[in-house]
Amino acid sequence: MTESGDPARPPRLTTITLREERGADGFRRLSVDRRPDGGIFIEGHDLGVGVERNFGTGMSEYEWTWVIGPDAVPALVAALGGREGDDPLRLLAAWSAAHGSTDPGPHLRAAGVPLDFWNRV
């Protein structure tokens, strides 16, 4: 976790890991970065038999990203129950932890947050 910011309020996070697991099913990682322009970048990467179980034999790697532009960050904050001025990375971390380290991207999409999605198997 990397932090920087204003001494008058809690430091604003710039990077946070929502999930990092290694086990019999393989490796799973989910992280969030604040981009220099203020936008948010959610990145997931899964490797191993857990991916094969979902996508089929020989498909052992899955990567995806959700990109929330700076203009959409207020909608992201609102979708996570936050208020203006709340740190979106802290809100994403709290939401993900409350939902079993779940990827917040589908929740944000369903809540109408403007975002772009990319994936590769």
Coordinates of C-alpha atoms in Angstrom, one line a residue, residues 3 17-18 38 55-56 59 62 64 73 82 94-96 98 104:
E3 CA 0.2 6.6 0.6
T17 CA -4.1 -4.7 -3.0
L18 CA -7.6 -6.0 -2.5
G38 CA -7.3 11.2 -10.6
F55 CA -12.8 -21.2 -18.8
G56 CA -11.8 -24.7 -20.0
M59 CA -7.0 -21.7 -20.3
Y62 CA -7.1 -14.5 -16.9
W64 CA -8.9 -7.9 -16.6
V73 CA -14.9 9.1 -9.6
G82 CA -19.2 7.4 0.3
A94 CA -13.7 -1.4 2.5
W95 CA -16.3 -2.6 0.0
S96 CA -14.1 -5.4 -1.3
A98 CA -17.0 -6.6 3.2
P104 CA -15.9 -4.3 -7.2

